[in-house]
PDB file of C-alpha atoms in Angstrom:
ATOM      1  CA  UNK A   1      91.381 160.819 116.224  1.00 47.00           C
ATOM      2  CA  UNK A   2      89.392 161.082 113.458  1.00 52.00           C
ATOM      3  CA  UNK A   3      85.684 159.521 113.127  1.00 55.00           C
ATOM      4  CA  UNK A   4      84.721 158.091 110.464  1.00 58.00           C
ATOM      5  CA  UNK A   5      81.337 159.308 109.941  1.00 60.00           C
ATOM      6  CA  UNK A   6      79.280 157.455 107.575  1.00 73.00           C
ATOM      7  CA  UNK A   7      77.319 158.588 104.126  1.00 75.00           C
ATOM      8  CA  UNK A   8      74.069 160.714 105.019  1.00 84.00           C
ATOM      9  CA  UNK A   9      70.788 158.936 103.124  1.00 85.00           C
ATOM     10  CA  UNK A  10      68.624 160.508 101.802  1.00 92.00           C
ATOM     11  CA  UNK A  11      65.119 158.306 100.414  1.00 92.00           C
ATOM     12  CA  UNK A  12      66.381 160.078  97.003  1.00 94.00           C
ATOM     13  CA  UNK A  13      69.788 158.907  96.796  1.00 93.00           C
ATOM     14  CA  UNK A  14      69.157 155.421  98.609  1.00 94.00           C
ATOM     15  CA  UNK A  15      65.933 154.477  95.461  1.00 95.00           C
ATOM     16  CA  UNK A  16      68.851 156.305  93.035  1.00 95.00           C
ATOM     17  CA  UNK A  17      71.584 152.662  94.559  1.00 95.00           C
ATOM     18  CA  UNK A  18      68.894 150.399  94.930  1.00 96.00           C
ATOM     19  CA  UNK A  19      67.871 150.517  90.829  1.00 97.00           C
ATOM     20  CA  UNK A  20      71.805 150.831  89.921  1.00 97.00           C
ATOM     21  CA  UNK A  21      72.519 147.749  91.521  1.00 97.00           C
ATOM     22  CA  UNK A  22      68.883 146.625  90.423  1.00 98.00           C
ATOM     23  CA  UNK A  23      70.668 147.323  86.297  1.00 97.00           C
ATOM     24  CA  UNK A  24      74.309 145.966  87.497  1.00 97.00           C
ATOM     25  CA  UNK A  25      72.244 142.635  88.816  1.00 98.00           C
ATOM     26  CA  UNK A  26      70.393 142.248  85.855  1.00 98.00           C
ATOM     27  CA  UNK A  27      72.648 142.731  83.560  1.00 98.00           C
ATOM     28  CA  UNK A  28      74.891 140.167  85.165  1.00 98.00           C
ATOM     29  CA  UNK A  29      72.400 138.090  84.646  1.00 98.00           C
ATOM     30  CA  UNK A  30      72.022 138.461  81.022  1.00 97.00           C
ATOM     31  CA  UNK A  31      76.229 138.096  81.091  1.00 98.00           C
ATOM     32  CA  UNK A  32      75.591 134.426  82.490  1.00 98.00           C
ATOM     33  CA  UNK A  33      72.195 133.633  80.523  1.00 97.00           C
ATOM     34  CA  UNK A  34      74.986 134.238  77.366  1.00 97.00           C
ATOM     35  CA  UNK A  35      78.258 131.926  78.074  1.00 98.00           C
ATOM     36  CA  UNK A  36      75.803 129.686  79.741  1.00 98.00           C
ATOM     37  CA  UNK A  37      74.477 129.064  76.431  1.00 97.00           C
ATOM     38  CA  UNK A  38      77.828 129.662  75.123  1.00 98.00           C
ATOM     39  CA  UNK A  39      78.637 126.903  76.950  1.00 98.00           C
ATOM     40  CA  UNK A  40      75.982 124.863  75.956  1.00 97.00           C
ATOM     41  CA  UNK A  41      77.224 125.035  72.585  1.00 97.00           C
ATOM     42  CA  UNK A  42      80.727 124.290  72.863  1.00 98.00           C
ATOM     43  CA  UNK A  43      79.149 120.943  74.590  1.00 98.00           C
ATOM     44  CA  UNK A  44      77.634 121.033  71.458  1.00 97.00           C
ATOM     45  CA  UNK A  45      80.555 121.148  68.997  1.00 97.00           C
ATOM     46  CA  UNK A  46      82.860 119.372  71.603  1.00 98.00           C
ATOM     47  CA  UNK A  47      80.805 116.172  71.484  1.00 98.00           C
ATOM     48  CA  UNK A  48      80.899 115.859  67.817  1.00 98.00           C
ATOM     49  CA  UNK A  49      84.189 116.134  67.504  1.00 98.00           C
ATOM     50  CA  UNK A  50      85.319 113.730  69.747  1.00 98.00           C
ATOM     51  CA  UNK A  51      82.773 111.279  68.304  1.00 97.00           C
ATOM     52  CA  UNK A  52      84.096 112.060  64.040  1.00 98.00           C
ATOM     53  CA  UNK A  53      87.288 112.281  66.102  1.00 98.00           C
ATOM     54  CA  UNK A  54      86.372 108.535  67.160  1.00 97.00           C
ATOM     55  CA  UNK A  55      85.339 107.512  64.114  1.00 97.00           C
ATOM     56  CA  UNK A  56      88.899 108.821  62.442  1.00 98.00           C
ATOM     57  CA  UNK A  57      90.797 107.568  64.835  1.00 97.00           C
ATOM     58  CA  UNK A  58      89.428 103.770  64.638  1.00 96.00           C
ATOM     59  CA  UNK A  59      89.290 104.283  60.455  1.00 96.00           C
ATOM     60  CA  UNK A  60      93.296 105.115  61.391  1.00 96.00           C
ATOM     61  CA  UNK A  61      94.004 101.888  63.468  1.00 92.00           C
ATOM     62  CA  UNK A  62      92.206  99.492  61.249  1.00 91.00           C
ATOM     63  CA  UNK A  63      93.927 101.103  58.248  1.00 91.00           C
ATOM     64  CA  UNK A  64      97.527 100.433  60.033  1.00 87.00           C
ATOM     65  CA  UNK A  65      96.027  97.545  60.996  1.00 83.00           C
ATOM     66  CA  UNK A  66      95.794  95.996  57.728  1.00 84.00           C
ATOM     67  CA  UNK A  67      99.044  97.611  56.331  1.00 82.00           C
ATOM     68  CA  UNK A  68     100.927  96.111  59.252  1.00 77.00           C
ATOM     69  CA  UNK A  69      99.535  92.762  59.058  1.00 76.00           C
ATOM     70  CA  UNK A  70      98.283  91.957  54.652  1.00 75.00           C
ATOM     71  CA  UNK A  71      99.648  94.264  52.997  1.00 75.00           C
ATOM     72  CA  UNK A  72     102.802  92.476  53.744  1.00 69.00           C
ATOM     73  CA  UNK A  73     101.778  89.409  53.133  1.00 68.00           C
ATOM     74  CA  UNK A  74     104.354  88.139  56.551  1.00 75.00           C
ATOM     75  CA  UNK A  75     101.453  87.123  59.081  1.00 78.00           C
ATOM     76  CA  UNK A  76      99.446  84.852  58.731  1.00 79.00           C
ATOM     77  CA  UNK A  77      95.738  84.404  59.799  1.00 79.00           C
ATOM     78  CA  UNK A  78      96.743  81.771  62.359  1.00 87.00           C
ATOM     79  CA  UNK A  79      99.619  84.521  64.442  1.00 83.00           C
ATOM     80  CA  UNK A  80      97.103  87.587  64.378  1.00 82.00           C
ATOM     81  CA  UNK A  81      94.797  84.722  66.157  1.00 88.00           C
ATOM     82  CA  UNK A  82      97.989  84.437  68.463  1.00 88.00           C
ATOM     83  CA  UNK A  83      98.114  87.969  68.582  1.00 85.00           C
ATOM     84  CA  UNK A  84      94.653  88.906  69.637  1.00 87.00           C
ATOM     85  CA  UNK A  85      94.567  85.670  72.337  1.00 91.00           C
ATOM     86  CA  UNK A  86      97.990  87.298  73.792  1.00 88.00           C
ATOM     87  CA  UNK A  87      96.338  90.876  74.057  1.00 86.00           C
ATOM     88  CA  UNK A  88      93.517  89.758  75.545  1.00 89.00           C
ATOM     89  CA  UNK A  89      95.732  88.441  77.975  1.00 89.00           C
ATOM     90  CA  UNK A  90      97.945  91.358  79.439  1.00 87.00           C
ATOM     91  CA  UNK A  91      95.496  93.713  78.044  1.00 86.00           C
ATOM     92  CA  UNK A  92      95.658  95.160  81.223  1.00 86.00           C
ATOM     93  CA  UNK A  93      99.657  94.981  81.032  1.00 84.00           C
ATOM     94  CA  UNK A  94     100.152  96.063  77.530  1.00 84.00           C
ATOM     95  CA  UNK A  95      99.779 100.231  78.148  1.00 84.00           C
ATOM     96  CA  UNK A  96     102.127 100.250  80.974  1.00 87.00           C
ATOM     97  CA  UNK A  97     104.830  98.473  79.436  1.00 84.00           C
ATOM     98  CA  UNK A  98     106.907  99.630  75.994  1.00 87.00           C
ATOM     99  CA  UNK A  99     107.152  97.118  72.939  1.00 86.00           C
ATOM    100  CA  UNK A 100     111.045  97.920  73.577  1.00 91.00           C
ATOM    101  CA  UNK A 101     109.772  95.751  76.599  1.00 88.00           C
ATOM    102  CA  UNK A 102     108.188  93.656  74.951  1.00 86.00           C
ATOM    103  CA  UNK A 103     109.434  92.509  72.523  1.00 89.00           C
ATOM    104  CA  UNK A 104     112.621  91.561  74.779  1.00 92.00           C
ATOM    105  CA  UNK A 105     111.030  89.398  76.738  1.00 89.00           C
ATOM    106  CA  UNK A 106     109.098  87.559  73.807  1.00 89.00           C
ATOM    107  CA  UNK A 107     112.135  87.212  72.505  1.00 93.00           C
ATOM    108  CA  UNK A 108     114.537  85.809  75.394  1.00 94.00           C
ATOM    109  CA  UNK A 109     110.954  83.010  75.929  1.00 92.00           C
ATOM    110  CA  UNK A 110     111.860  82.016  72.401  1.00 91.00           C
ATOM    111  CA  UNK A 111     115.080  81.535  72.542  1.00 93.00           C
ATOM    112  CA  UNK A 112     114.305  79.497  76.106  1.00 92.00           C
ATOM    113  CA  UNK A 113     111.738  77.693  73.882  1.00 90.00           C
ATOM    114  CA  UNK A 114     114.336  76.442  70.859  1.00 91.00           C
ATOM    115  CA  UNK A 115     116.861  76.105  72.664  1.00 88.00           C
ATOM    116  CA  UNK A 116     114.684  73.651  74.589  1.00 87.00           C
ATOM    117  CA  UNK A 117     113.305  71.420  71.651  1.00 85.00           C
ATOM    118  CA  UNK A 118     117.756  71.544  70.269  1.00 85.00           C
ATOM    119  CA  UNK A 119     118.009  69.421  73.347  1.00 80.00           C
ATOM    120  CA  UNK A 120     114.734  67.395  73.489  1.00 81.00           C
ATOM    121  CA  UNK A 121     115.881  66.932  69.416  1.00 77.00           C
ATOM    122  CA  UNK A 122     120.111  65.448  69.985  1.00 76.00           C
ATOM    123  CA  UNK A 123     118.827  63.438  72.885  1.00 65.00           C
TER     124      UNK A 123
END
């Protein structure tokens, strides 16, 4: 069986190896420092862009509301108030339902209501 022999170190070779490793370690620390600074800079830019995004999103949302409610002139102030009240009451459920499902539910409720009204009027 062949035995592995450990590399023979001299005082000088160990000293060079230590210096080499210290330089390598310092280079890596500098690289980490540089990358940390880049991350900080990018985080600041991300925050700035998120603020701009939020502002633009809300402006777009306000424009859509304005277009849907006021430009077409088909909706009254009372209807807007009812929509706002409805949205407050079902706020936690809105995200899980799609628009078609909600429209169908409102349509069914409307037909039931008008049917009951018609039955009451005919009596």
